[in-house]
Amino acid sequence: MMSDVVEMARLMQGNEAVVEGALAAGVRFYAGYPITPSTEIAELMAERLPALGGKFIQMEDEIASMAAVIGASLAGVKALTATSGPGFSLKQENIGFAAMAEIPCVIVNVQRWGPSTGIPTAPAQGDVMQARWGTHGDHPVIVLCPASVREAYLLAIRAVNLSEKYRVPVILLMDEVIGHMRERVVLPRAKEVEVIERKKPSVEPKDYYPYRPGDDGVPPMASFGEGYRYHVTGLVHDEKGNPTTDPQVAESLLLRLHRKIYDHLDDVVSVEGYQLEDAEVTVVAYGAAARSAKRAVKEARAAGIKAGLLRPVTIWPFPEKEVAELAGRVRHIIVAEMNLGQLKGEVERAVRGRVGVSGVNRVNGELITFEEILSAIREVALDAQSG
């Protein structure tokens, strides 16, 4: 199922692009609670979904919103919710349930300044680690991070597709800048949009094991109401879905939940490189910060400094292989982010001391500037010359 997207230039907001992308991917259910700076997603879903035969419901809080999304997905409908700040915190328990019970769903988090209520209208990138580890226990998750309005549209589609393909919660990690800025975009025609549907059982209901995986590690998923009766639980469960405390079953289940993602990193992980061919100093940045980083790299090049940019599009699983390969070619890596260094630690872990890693951070509720990043690039270049 696809929306009536036509190939034409239009002025579009980031949050609006998410809605259009989700609808193009087949999302037909939204449950949420309005919260700045994600509210436009709920507003537009309330307008667009009924016209497409979908359902919109404003729940009493973020906990119920996530639960409703899980229920809709179990019934066979592609489902999405959006939130920010404390709302993302409230969703964590049910995100863990979705990961454990392998229920496809997409959560859009338009990051704002925190912790707590913080500054609701100010941008930040402080939820990077929460997106990975927000719910308790070892759990699989995929996190995508757009850096433009058009990419917000494309990654909304990709988030839905990955969620359906791997039966896993996928988080679209935006920030207030990307969510609220407007850009001229040209969207693909509907026939050009790849839409992935979840794998369905090919056996009779009596022979169905809801958690028996295929060769790809992902079990076929029957929708409630189709005659396939099975048990869904957040407890450790066997292939029939029945709770168990068997140590071997528990370990096998948890390892499979991770392997179905990590055995397919070539499909899941995506990065974008800019001027990396001969770069001696490289900036790693994502989301809105990557826009400033790209400008800084251009300015550095104009000044004769061999700078480059590596932009993780997939934040989690972290693109460890790509960063490790980068460490074998450059002299120094600068991680620019609107937090106190959450992804910098992952970069340091990936390079294993082979190159220096430093950070450019901003946590005052304003967008990190290209001048800050350029200054760091120049400092590294000057140190290299003097050394």
mmCIF file of C-alpha atoms in Angstrom:
data_model
loop_
_atom_site.group_PDB
_atom_site.id
_atom_site.type_symbol
_atom_site.label_atom_id
_atom_site.label_comp_id
_atom_site.label_asym_id
_atom_site.label_seq_id
_atom_site.Cartn_x
_atom_site.Cartn_y
_atom_site.Cartn_z
ATOM 1 C CA MET A 1 0.000 0.000 0.000
ATOM 2 C CA MET A 2 1.342 3.410 -0.946
ATOM 3 C CA SER A 3 0.218 6.996 -0.608
ATOM 4 C CA ASP A 4 -0.504 9.198 -3.582
ATOM 5 C CA VAL A 5 2.953 10.767 -3.584
ATOM 6 C CA VAL A 6 3.738 12.596 -6.821
ATOM 7 C CA GLU A 7 7.109 13.746 -8.088
ATOM 8 C CA MET A 8 6.995 17.469 -7.587
ATOM 9 C CA ALA A 9 8.935 20.076 -5.664
ATOM 10 C CA ARG A 10 7.309 21.226 -2.464
ATOM 11 C CA LEU A 11 8.175 23.125 0.680
ATOM 12 C CA MET A 12 7.959 20.651 3.519
ATOM 13 C CA GLN A 13 8.659 20.530 7.247
ATOM 14 C CA GLY A 14 10.671 17.661 8.705
ATOM 15 C CA ASN A 15 7.814 16.388 10.866
ATOM 16 C CA GLU A 16 5.508 16.566 7.857
ATOM 17 C CA ALA A 17 7.994 14.540 5.830
ATOM 18 C CA VAL A 18 7.918 11.813 8.473
ATOM 19 C CA VAL A 19 4.148 11.571 8.159
ATOM 20 C CA GLU A 20 4.237 11.356 4.376
ATOM 21 C CA GLY A 21 7.013 8.776 4.467
ATOM 22 C CA ALA A 22 5.217 6.624 7.012
ATOM 23 C CA LEU A 23 2.016 6.707 4.990
ATOM 24 C CA ALA A 24 3.926 5.810 1.833
ATOM 25 C CA ALA A 25 5.348 2.780 3.665
ATOM 26 C CA GLY A 26 1.849 1.622 4.586
ATOM 27 C CA VAL A 27 1.391 2.911 8.133
ATOM 28 C CA ARG A 28 -2.324 2.977 8.857
ATOM 29 C CA PHE A 29 -2.414 3.349 12.660
ATOM 30 C CA TYR A 30 -1.140 6.096 14.913
ATOM 31 C CA ALA A 31 -1.524 6.424 18.665
ATOM 32 C CA GLY A 32 0.159 9.210 20.548
ATOM 33 C CA TYR A 33 0.046 12.108 22.929
ATOM 34 C CA PRO A 34 0.955 15.642 21.806
ATOM 35 C CA ILE A 35 4.349 16.837 22.967
ATOM 36 C CA THR A 36 6.681 19.527 21.639
ATOM 37 C CA PRO A 37 8.528 19.350 19.248
ATOM 38 C CA SER A 38 6.825 16.292 17.712
ATOM 39 C CA THR A 39 3.211 17.495 17.840
ATOM 40 C CA GLU A 40 2.931 18.235 14.111
ATOM 41 C CA ILE A 41 3.291 14.505 13.433
ATOM 42 C CA ALA A 42 0.194 13.760 15.512
ATOM 43 C CA GLU A 43 -1.721 16.672 13.994
ATOM 44 C CA LEU A 44 -1.006 15.601 10.430
ATOM 45 C CA MET A 45 -1.664 11.930 11.148
ATOM 46 C CA ALA A 46 -5.052 12.906 12.574
ATOM 47 C CA GLU A 47 -5.808 14.633 9.284
ATOM 48 C CA ARG A 48 -4.293 12.172 6.819
ATOM 49 C CA LEU A 49 -5.034 8.728 8.248
ATOM 50 C CA PRO A 50 -8.862 8.769 8.122
ATOM 51 C CA ALA A 51 -8.729 9.751 4.445
ATOM 52 C CA LEU A 52 -6.653 6.634 3.755
ATOM 53 C CA GLY A 53 -8.832 4.273 5.762
ATOM 54 C CA GLY A 54 -6.476 4.327 8.742
ATOM 55 C CA LYS A 55 -7.008 5.012 12.429
ATOM 56 C CA PHE A 56 -5.755 7.820 14.644
ATOM 57 C CA ILE A 57 -6.218 7.866 18.381
ATOM 58 C CA GLN A 58 -4.960 10.312 20.992
ATOM 59 C CA MET A 59 -4.282 8.307 24.131
ATOM 60 C CA GLU A 60 -4.248 9.476 27.724
ATOM 61 C CA ASP A 61 -0.457 9.270 27.957
ATOM 62 C CA GLU A 62 2.677 7.936 26.282
ATOM 63 C CA ILE A 63 2.512 4.587 28.056
ATOM 64 C CA ALA A 64 -0.929 3.873 26.642
ATOM 65 C CA SER A 65 0.129 5.213 23.238
ATOM 66 C CA MET A 66 2.920 2.668 22.955
ATOM 67 C CA ALA A 67 0.616 -0.110 24.133
ATOM 68 C CA ALA A 68 -1.977 0.811 21.507
ATOM 69 C CA VAL A 69 0.658 0.754 18.773
ATOM 70 C CA ILE A 70 1.716 -2.736 19.878
ATOM 71 C CA GLY A 71 -1.891 -3.921 19.815
ATOM 72 C CA ALA A 72 -2.478 -2.525 16.339
ATOM 73 C CA SER A 73 0.655 -4.219 15.040
ATOM 74 C CA LEU A 74 -0.411 -7.550 16.500
ATOM 75 C CA ALA A 75 -3.650 -7.137 14.571
ATOM 76 C CA GLY A 76 -1.660 -6.816 11.356
ATOM 77 C CA VAL A 77 -1.566 -3.042 10.877
ATOM 78 C CA LYS A 78 1.634 -1.090 10.373
ATOM 79 C CA ALA A 79 1.756 1.249 13.365
ATOM 80 C CA LEU A 80 3.734 4.289 14.455
ATOM 81 C CA THR A 81 3.927 6.749 17.334
ATOM 82 C CA ALA A 82 5.888 9.960 17.875
ATOM 83 C CA THR A 83 7.110 11.720 20.990
ATOM 84 C CA SER A 84 9.913 13.694 22.600
ATOM 85 C CA GLY A 85 11.741 14.141 25.897
ATOM 86 C CA PRO A 86 9.854 12.731 28.885
ATOM 87 C CA GLY A 87 7.371 11.067 26.543
ATOM 88 C CA PHE A 88 10.172 8.905 25.144
ATOM 89 C CA SER A 89 11.076 7.895 28.689
ATOM 90 C CA LEU A 90 7.518 6.785 29.371
ATOM 91 C CA LYS A 91 7.484 4.561 26.302
ATOM 92 C CA GLN A 92 10.515 2.530 27.316
ATOM 93 C CA GLU A 93 8.832 -0.356 29.135
ATOM 94 C CA ASN A 94 6.559 -1.123 26.212
ATOM 95 C CA ILE A 95 9.413 -0.715 23.737
ATOM 96 C CA GLY A 96 11.114 -3.513 25.657
ATOM 97 C CA PHE A 97 7.945 -5.586 25.427
ATOM 98 C CA ALA A 98 7.845 -5.075 21.665
ATOM 99 C CA ALA A 99 11.493 -6.113 21.373
ATOM 100 C CA MET A 100 10.962 -9.253 23.452
ATOM 101 C CA ALA A 101 7.690 -10.268 21.784
ATOM 102 C CA GLU A 102 9.044 -9.292 18.331
ATOM 103 C CA ILE A 103 6.268 -6.859 17.467
ATOM 104 C CA PRO A 104 7.039 -4.494 14.557
ATOM 105 C CA CYS A 105 6.546 -0.803 15.379
ATOM 106 C CA VAL A 106 8.163 2.568 14.742
ATOM 107 C CA ILE A 107 8.818 5.223 17.380
ATOM 108 C CA VAL A 108 9.726 8.738 16.243
ATOM 109 C CA ASN A 109 11.653 10.721 18.849
ATOM 110 C CA VAL A 110 12.095 14.390 17.953
ATOM 111 C CA GLN A 111 14.792 15.192 20.502
ATOM 112 C CA ARG A 112 14.648 18.296 22.653
ATOM 113 C CA TRP A 113 16.822 19.695 25.433
ATOM 114 C CA GLY A 114 16.744 17.636 28.619
ATOM 115 C CA PRO A 115 16.798 16.038 31.097
ATOM 116 C CA SER A 116 13.296 16.186 32.554
ATOM 117 C CA THR A 117 11.073 18.868 31.013
ATOM 118 C CA GLY A 118 14.198 20.814 30.042
ATOM 119 C CA ILE A 119 13.578 23.295 27.261
ATOM 120 C CA PRO A 120 10.739 21.887 25.147
ATOM 121 C CA THR A 121 11.459 24.074 22.104
ATOM 122 C CA ALA A 122 15.262 23.750 22.071
ATOM 123 C CA PRO A 123 17.230 21.222 19.989
ATOM 124 C CA ALA A 124 19.545 18.611 21.450
ATOM 125 C CA GLN A 125 20.916 15.156 20.743
ATOM 126 C CA GLY A 126 20.873 13.893 24.297
ATOM 127 C CA ASP A 127 18.792 10.757 23.681
ATOM 128 C CA VAL A 128 21.376 8.809 21.686
ATOM 129 C CA MET A 129 22.165 6.354 24.471
ATOM 130 C CA GLN A 130 18.567 6.228 25.645
ATOM 131 C CA ALA A 131 17.523 5.187 22.153
ATOM 132 C CA ARG A 132 19.855 2.201 22.476
ATOM 133 C CA TRP A 133 19.603 1.332 26.152
ATOM 134 C CA GLY A 134 16.448 3.097 27.374
ATOM 135 C CA THR A 135 14.582 -0.072 28.234
ATOM 136 C CA HIS A 136 16.132 -2.580 30.611
ATOM 137 C CA GLY A 137 18.050 -5.711 29.683
ATOM 138 C CA ASP A 138 19.941 -6.705 26.560
ATOM 139 C CA HIS A 139 17.583 -6.005 23.706
ATOM 140 C CA PRO A 140 17.721 -5.451 19.961
ATOM 141 C CA VAL A 141 16.818 -2.118 18.412
ATOM 142 C CA ILE A 142 17.463 -0.216 15.204
ATOM 143 C CA VAL A 143 17.908 3.568 15.308
ATOM 144 C CA LEU A 144 17.982 5.810 12.227
ATOM 145 C CA CYS A 145 18.900 9.502 12.186
ATOM 146 C CA PRO A 146 18.004 11.898 9.336
ATOM 147 C CA ALA A 147 19.904 15.081 8.527
ATOM 148 C CA SER A 148 17.465 16.711 6.099
ATOM 149 C CA VAL A 149 13.754 16.985 5.429
ATOM 150 C CA ARG A 150 13.918 14.688 2.409
ATOM 151 C CA GLU A 151 15.884 12.149 4.401
ATOM 152 C CA ALA A 152 13.252 12.298 7.150
ATOM 153 C CA TYR A 153 10.781 11.118 4.501
ATOM 154 C CA LEU A 154 13.077 8.384 3.198
ATOM 155 C CA LEU A 155 14.106 7.140 6.638
ATOM 156 C CA ALA A 156 10.497 7.029 7.801
ATOM 157 C CA ILE A 157 9.909 4.558 4.970
ATOM 158 C CA ARG A 158 13.068 2.656 5.829
ATOM 159 C CA ALA A 159 12.151 2.536 9.517
ATOM 160 C CA VAL A 160 8.806 0.925 8.727
ATOM 161 C CA ASN A 161 10.413 -1.518 6.295
ATOM 162 C CA LEU A 162 13.142 -2.610 8.701
ATOM 163 C CA SER A 163 10.643 -2.995 11.518
ATOM 164 C CA GLU A 164 8.415 -5.234 9.413
ATOM 165 C CA LYS A 165 11.309 -7.218 7.969
ATOM 166 C CA TYR A 166 13.055 -7.982 11.243
ATOM 167 C CA ARG A 167 10.112 -7.814 13.676
ATOM 168 C CA VAL A 168 11.833 -5.237 15.868
ATOM 169 C CA PRO A 169 11.088 -1.755 17.216
ATOM 170 C CA VAL A 170 12.768 0.883 15.062
ATOM 171 C CA ILE A 171 13.416 4.372 16.408
ATOM 172 C CA LEU A 172 13.575 7.330 14.047
ATOM 173 C CA LEU A 173 15.815 9.655 16.062
ATOM 174 C CA MET A 174 15.201 13.216 14.918
ATOM 175 C CA ASP A 175 16.058 16.491 16.607
ATOM 176 C CA GLU A 176 14.084 19.718 16.893
ATOM 177 C CA VAL A 177 16.025 21.360 14.061
ATOM 178 C CA ILE A 178 15.275 18.616 11.537
ATOM 179 C CA GLY A 179 11.712 18.243 12.802
ATOM 180 C CA HIS A 180 10.782 21.909 12.450
ATOM 181 C CA MET A 181 12.885 23.230 9.596
ATOM 182 C CA ARG A 182 11.431 23.525 6.116
ATOM 183 C CA GLU A 183 13.206 22.665 2.887
ATOM 184 C CA ARG A 184 12.354 22.397 -0.769
ATOM 185 C CA VAL A 185 12.132 18.677 -1.491
ATOM 186 C CA VAL A 186 11.273 16.415 -4.386
ATOM 187 C CA LEU A 187 9.738 13.157 -3.238
ATOM 188 C CA PRO A 188 9.855 9.925 -5.251
ATOM 189 C CA ARG A 189 6.826 8.671 -7.143
ATOM 190 C CA ALA A 190 4.727 6.092 -5.336
ATOM 191 C CA LYS A 191 5.830 3.326 -7.708
ATOM 192 C CA GLU A 192 9.467 4.068 -6.815
ATOM 193 C CA VAL A 193 8.917 3.521 -3.085
ATOM 194 C CA GLU A 194 9.967 0.088 -1.845
ATOM 195 C CA VAL A 195 7.463 -1.270 0.663
ATOM 196 C CA ILE A 196 8.298 -4.374 2.692
ATOM 197 C CA GLU A 197 5.579 -6.493 4.284
ATOM 198 C CA ARG A 198 6.098 -8.725 7.295
ATOM 199 C CA LYS A 199 6.613 -12.426 6.648
ATOM 200 C CA LYS A 200 3.391 -14.410 7.130
ATOM 201 C CA PRO A 201 3.026 -18.093 8.118
ATOM 202 C CA SER A 202 2.713 -20.622 5.314
ATOM 203 C CA VAL A 203 1.370 -23.437 7.498
ATOM 204 C CA GLU A 204 -2.048 -24.251 8.886
ATOM 205 C CA PRO A 205 -2.951 -22.742 12.267
ATOM 206 C CA LYS A 206 -2.561 -26.115 13.994
ATOM 207 C CA ASP A 207 1.044 -26.350 12.790
ATOM 208 C CA TYR A 208 2.012 -22.768 13.575
ATOM 209 C CA TYR A 209 4.842 -22.017 16.010
ATOM 210 C CA PRO A 210 4.785 -18.243 16.487
ATOM 211 C CA TYR A 211 8.435 -17.998 17.543
ATOM 212 C CA ARG A 212 10.055 -20.620 15.324
ATOM 213 C CA PRO A 213 12.477 -18.603 13.172
ATOM 214 C CA GLY A 214 13.174 -18.996 9.497
ATOM 215 C CA ASP A 215 16.653 -19.130 8.009
ATOM 216 C CA ASP A 216 16.959 -15.371 8.500
ATOM 217 C CA GLY A 217 16.302 -15.679 12.237
ATOM 218 C CA VAL A 218 12.891 -14.000 11.962
ATOM 219 C CA PRO A 219 9.701 -15.984 12.709
ATOM 220 C CA PRO A 220 6.683 -15.563 10.401
ATOM 221 C CA MET A 221 4.047 -13.407 12.095
ATOM 222 C CA ALA A 222 0.349 -14.190 12.024
ATOM 223 C CA SER A 223 -2.100 -11.373 12.640
ATOM 224 C CA PHE A 224 -4.683 -11.633 15.379
ATOM 225 C CA GLY A 225 -8.056 -12.450 13.856
ATOM 226 C CA GLU A 226 -6.689 -14.695 11.102
ATOM 227 C CA GLY A 227 -7.307 -17.930 12.980
ATOM 228 C CA TYR A 228 -3.802 -18.338 14.384
ATOM 229 C CA ARG A 229 -4.174 -18.467 18.152
ATOM 230 C CA TYR A 230 -0.967 -17.931 20.100
ATOM 231 C CA HIS A 231 0.370 -16.485 23.309
ATOM 232 C CA VAL A 232 2.232 -13.158 23.401
ATOM 233 C CA THR A 233 4.308 -12.322 26.457
ATOM 234 C CA GLY A 234 7.268 -10.297 27.631
ATOM 235 C CA LEU A 235 8.429 -13.306 29.618
ATOM 236 C CA VAL A 236 11.037 -15.670 28.225
ATOM 237 C CA HIS A 237 9.101 -18.002 25.950
ATOM 238 C CA ASP A 238 9.586 -21.072 23.808
ATOM 239 C CA GLU A 239 8.731 -21.397 20.119
ATOM 240 C CA LYS A 240 5.059 -21.820 20.985
ATOM 241 C CA GLY A 241 5.060 -18.580 22.935
ATOM 242 C CA ASN A 242 4.661 -20.296 26.285
ATOM 243 C CA PRO A 243 6.577 -18.818 29.252
ATOM 244 C CA THR A 244 9.562 -20.783 30.498
ATOM 245 C CA THR A 245 12.508 -20.383 32.855
ATOM 246 C CA ASP A 246 14.645 -22.955 31.054
ATOM 247 C CA PRO A 247 18.182 -21.465 30.953
ATOM 248 C CA GLN A 248 18.960 -22.871 27.517
ATOM 249 C CA VAL A 249 15.744 -21.505 26.032
ATOM 250 C CA ALA A 250 16.373 -18.087 27.636
ATOM 251 C CA GLU A 251 19.893 -17.852 26.241
ATOM 252 C CA SER A 252 18.889 -19.117 22.804
ATOM 253 C CA LEU A 253 16.036 -16.614 22.586
ATOM 254 C CA LEU A 254 18.122 -13.613 23.606
ATOM 255 C CA LEU A 255 20.939 -14.518 21.230
ATOM 256 C CA ARG A 256 18.504 -14.989 18.358
ATOM 257 C CA LEU A 257 16.889 -11.600 19.011
ATOM 258 C CA HIS A 258 20.300 -10.006 18.527
ATOM 259 C CA ARG A 259 21.535 -12.226 15.690
ATOM 260 C CA LYS A 260 18.539 -11.461 13.507
ATOM 261 C CA ILE A 261 19.862 -7.874 13.458
ATOM 262 C CA TYR A 262 23.630 -8.329 13.733
ATOM 263 C CA ASP A 263 23.743 -11.089 11.110
ATOM 264 C CA HIS A 264 22.327 -8.555 8.648
ATOM 265 C CA LEU A 265 24.432 -5.455 9.338
ATOM 266 C CA ASP A 266 25.071 -4.947 5.635
ATOM 267 C CA ASP A 267 21.336 -4.449 5.214
ATOM 268 C CA VAL A 268 20.716 -2.472 8.397
ATOM 269 C CA VAL A 269 23.724 -0.174 8.813
ATOM 270 C CA SER A 270 24.076 2.866 6.567
ATOM 271 C CA VAL A 271 26.565 5.752 6.592
ATOM 272 C CA GLU A 272 27.298 8.688 4.298
ATOM 273 C CA GLY A 273 30.789 9.906 3.524
ATOM 274 C CA TYR A 274 31.868 13.316 2.257
ATOM 275 C CA GLN A 275 35.398 14.152 1.079
ATOM 276 C CA LEU A 276 36.830 11.070 2.771
ATOM 277 C CA GLU A 277 39.085 9.872 -0.065
ATOM 278 C CA ASP A 278 42.173 11.799 1.068
ATOM 279 C CA ALA A 279 40.975 13.145 4.409
ATOM 280 C CA GLU A 280 43.526 13.463 7.178
ATOM 281 C CA VAL A 281 41.092 14.765 9.790
ATOM 282 C CA THR A 282 37.490 13.558 9.753
ATOM 283 C CA VAL A 283 34.404 14.780 11.539
ATOM 284 C CA VAL A 284 31.808 12.246 12.684
ATOM 285 C CA ALA A 285 28.416 13.898 13.078
ATOM 286 C CA TYR A 286 24.736 13.044 12.716
ATOM 287 C CA GLY A 287 21.382 14.773 12.471
ATOM 288 C CA ALA A 288 21.384 18.560 12.461
ATOM 289 C CA ALA A 289 24.983 18.658 13.709
ATOM 290 C CA ALA A 290 26.077 16.943 10.482
ATOM 291 C CA ARG A 291 24.799 19.909 8.475
ATOM 292 C CA SER A 292 27.121 22.238 10.375
ATOM 293 C CA ALA A 293 29.914 19.676 10.066
ATOM 294 C CA LYS A 294 29.578 19.516 6.282
ATOM 295 C CA ARG A 295 29.883 23.301 6.037
ATOM 296 C CA ALA A 296 32.946 23.165 8.284
ATOM 297 C CA VAL A 297 34.554 20.537 6.056
ATOM 298 C CA LYS A 298 33.908 22.689 2.962
ATOM 299 C CA GLU A 299 35.494 25.707 4.645
ATOM 300 C CA ALA A 300 38.459 23.635 5.785
ATOM 301 C CA ARG A 301 39.010 22.316 2.270
ATOM 302 C CA ALA A 302 38.916 25.834 0.929
ATOM 303 C CA ALA A 303 41.698 26.672 3.399
ATOM 304 C CA GLY A 304 43.809 23.737 2.209
ATOM 305 C CA ILE A 305 43.036 21.356 5.061
ATOM 306 C CA LYS A 306 42.233 17.783 4.025
ATOM 307 C CA ALA A 307 39.061 17.331 6.054
ATOM 308 C CA GLY A 308 36.172 14.890 5.602
ATOM 309 C CA LEU A 309 32.846 13.916 7.116
ATOM 310 C CA LEU A 310 31.439 10.535 8.108
ATOM 311 C CA ARG A 311 27.734 10.730 8.890
ATOM 312 C CA PRO A 312 26.108 7.718 10.562
ATOM 313 C CA VAL A 313 22.602 7.340 9.131
ATOM 314 C CA THR A 314 22.137 4.241 11.258
ATOM 315 C CA ILE A 315 23.121 5.181 14.805
ATOM 316 C CA TRP A 316 22.343 1.753 16.261
ATOM 317 C CA PRO A 317 23.663 -0.781 15.549
ATOM 318 C CA PHE A 318 26.664 1.511 15.648
ATOM 319 C CA PRO A 319 28.637 1.481 12.367
ATOM 320 C CA GLU A 320 31.704 0.044 14.061
ATOM 321 C CA LYS A 321 33.227 -1.474 10.923
ATOM 322 C CA GLU A 322 32.984 1.786 8.999
ATOM 323 C CA VAL A 323 34.521 3.827 11.814
ATOM 324 C CA ALA A 324 37.286 1.255 12.327
ATOM 325 C CA GLU A 325 38.144 1.399 8.620
ATOM 326 C CA LEU A 326 38.237 5.179 8.838
ATOM 327 C CA ALA A 327 40.730 4.989 11.695
ATOM 328 C CA GLY A 328 43.160 3.210 9.411
ATOM 329 C CA ARG A 329 43.259 6.155 6.996
ATOM 330 C CA VAL A 330 43.017 9.396 8.976
ATOM 331 C CA ARG A 331 45.133 11.095 11.614
ATOM 332 C CA HIS A 332 42.365 12.349 13.875
ATOM 333 C CA ILE A 333 38.597 12.079 14.349
ATOM 334 C CA ILE A 334 36.406 14.872 15.719
ATOM 335 C CA VAL A 335 32.958 13.894 16.976
ATOM 336 C CA ALA A 336 30.509 16.815 16.810
ATOM 337 C CA GLU A 337 27.241 16.383 18.677
ATOM 338 C CA MET A 338 24.698 18.370 20.690
ATOM 339 C CA ASN A 339 25.313 16.487 23.926
ATOM 340 C CA LEU A 340 28.254 15.903 26.238
ATOM 341 C CA GLY A 341 29.816 13.184 24.073
ATOM 342 C CA GLN A 342 27.458 10.233 23.901
ATOM 343 C CA LEU A 343 28.586 8.896 20.509
ATOM 344 C CA LYS A 344 32.211 9.907 21.051
ATOM 345 C CA GLY A 345 32.653 6.966 23.406
ATOM 346 C CA GLU A 346 31.470 4.572 20.701
ATOM 347 C CA VAL A 347 33.907 6.087 18.217
ATOM 348 C CA GLU A 348 36.743 5.690 20.728
ATOM 349 C CA ARG A 349 35.772 2.073 21.282
ATOM 350 C CA ALA A 350 35.735 1.379 17.537
ATOM 351 C CA VAL A 351 39.130 2.975 16.761
ATOM 352 C CA ARG A 352 40.833 1.225 19.711
ATOM 353 C CA GLY A 353 43.448 3.907 20.237
ATOM 354 C CA ARG A 354 44.775 3.896 16.665
ATOM 355 C CA VAL A 355 43.954 7.595 16.148
ATOM 356 C CA GLY A 356 43.148 10.511 18.386
ATOM 357 C CA VAL A 357 39.482 11.275 19.057
ATOM 358 C CA SER A 358 38.186 14.607 20.327
ATOM 359 C CA GLY A 359 34.756 16.130 20.705
ATOM 360 C CA VAL A 360 32.956 19.339 19.833
ATOM 361 C CA ASN A 361 29.893 19.614 22.022
ATOM 362 C CA ARG A 362 27.094 22.102 22.575
ATOM 363 C CA VAL A 363 24.434 21.743 25.280
ATOM 364 C CA ASN A 364 22.949 25.227 25.560
ATOM 365 C CA GLY A 365 19.839 24.554 23.515
ATOM 366 C CA GLU A 366 21.226 26.035 20.307
ATOM 367 C CA LEU A 367 22.410 24.381 17.115
ATOM 368 C CA ILE A 368 26.102 23.604 17.023
ATOM 369 C CA THR A 369 27.778 25.969 14.542
ATOM 370 C CA PHE A 370 30.154 25.240 11.689
ATOM 371 C CA GLU A 371 32.590 27.780 13.163
ATOM 372 C CA GLU A 372 32.983 25.648 16.301
ATOM 373 C CA ILE A 373 33.709 22.555 14.258
ATOM 374 C CA LEU A 374 35.995 24.421 11.860
ATOM 375 C CA SER A 375 37.986 25.750 14.793
ATOM 376 C CA ALA A 376 38.527 22.197 16.035
ATOM 377 C CA ILE A 377 39.598 21.069 12.550
ATOM 378 C CA ARG A 378 42.116 23.904 12.326
ATOM 379 C CA GLU A 379 43.489 23.099 15.754
ATOM 380 C CA VAL A 380 44.052 19.465 14.779
ATOM 381 C CA ALA A 381 45.663 20.482 11.507
ATOM 382 C CA LEU A 382 47.951 22.962 13.301
ATOM 383 C CA ASP A 383 48.991 20.332 15.848
ATOM 384 C CA ALA A 384 49.825 17.947 13.002
ATOM 385 C CA GLN A 385 52.031 20.571 11.349
ATOM 386 C CA SER A 386 53.853 21.444 14.561
ATOM 387 C CA GLY A 387 54.242 17.794 15.498
#
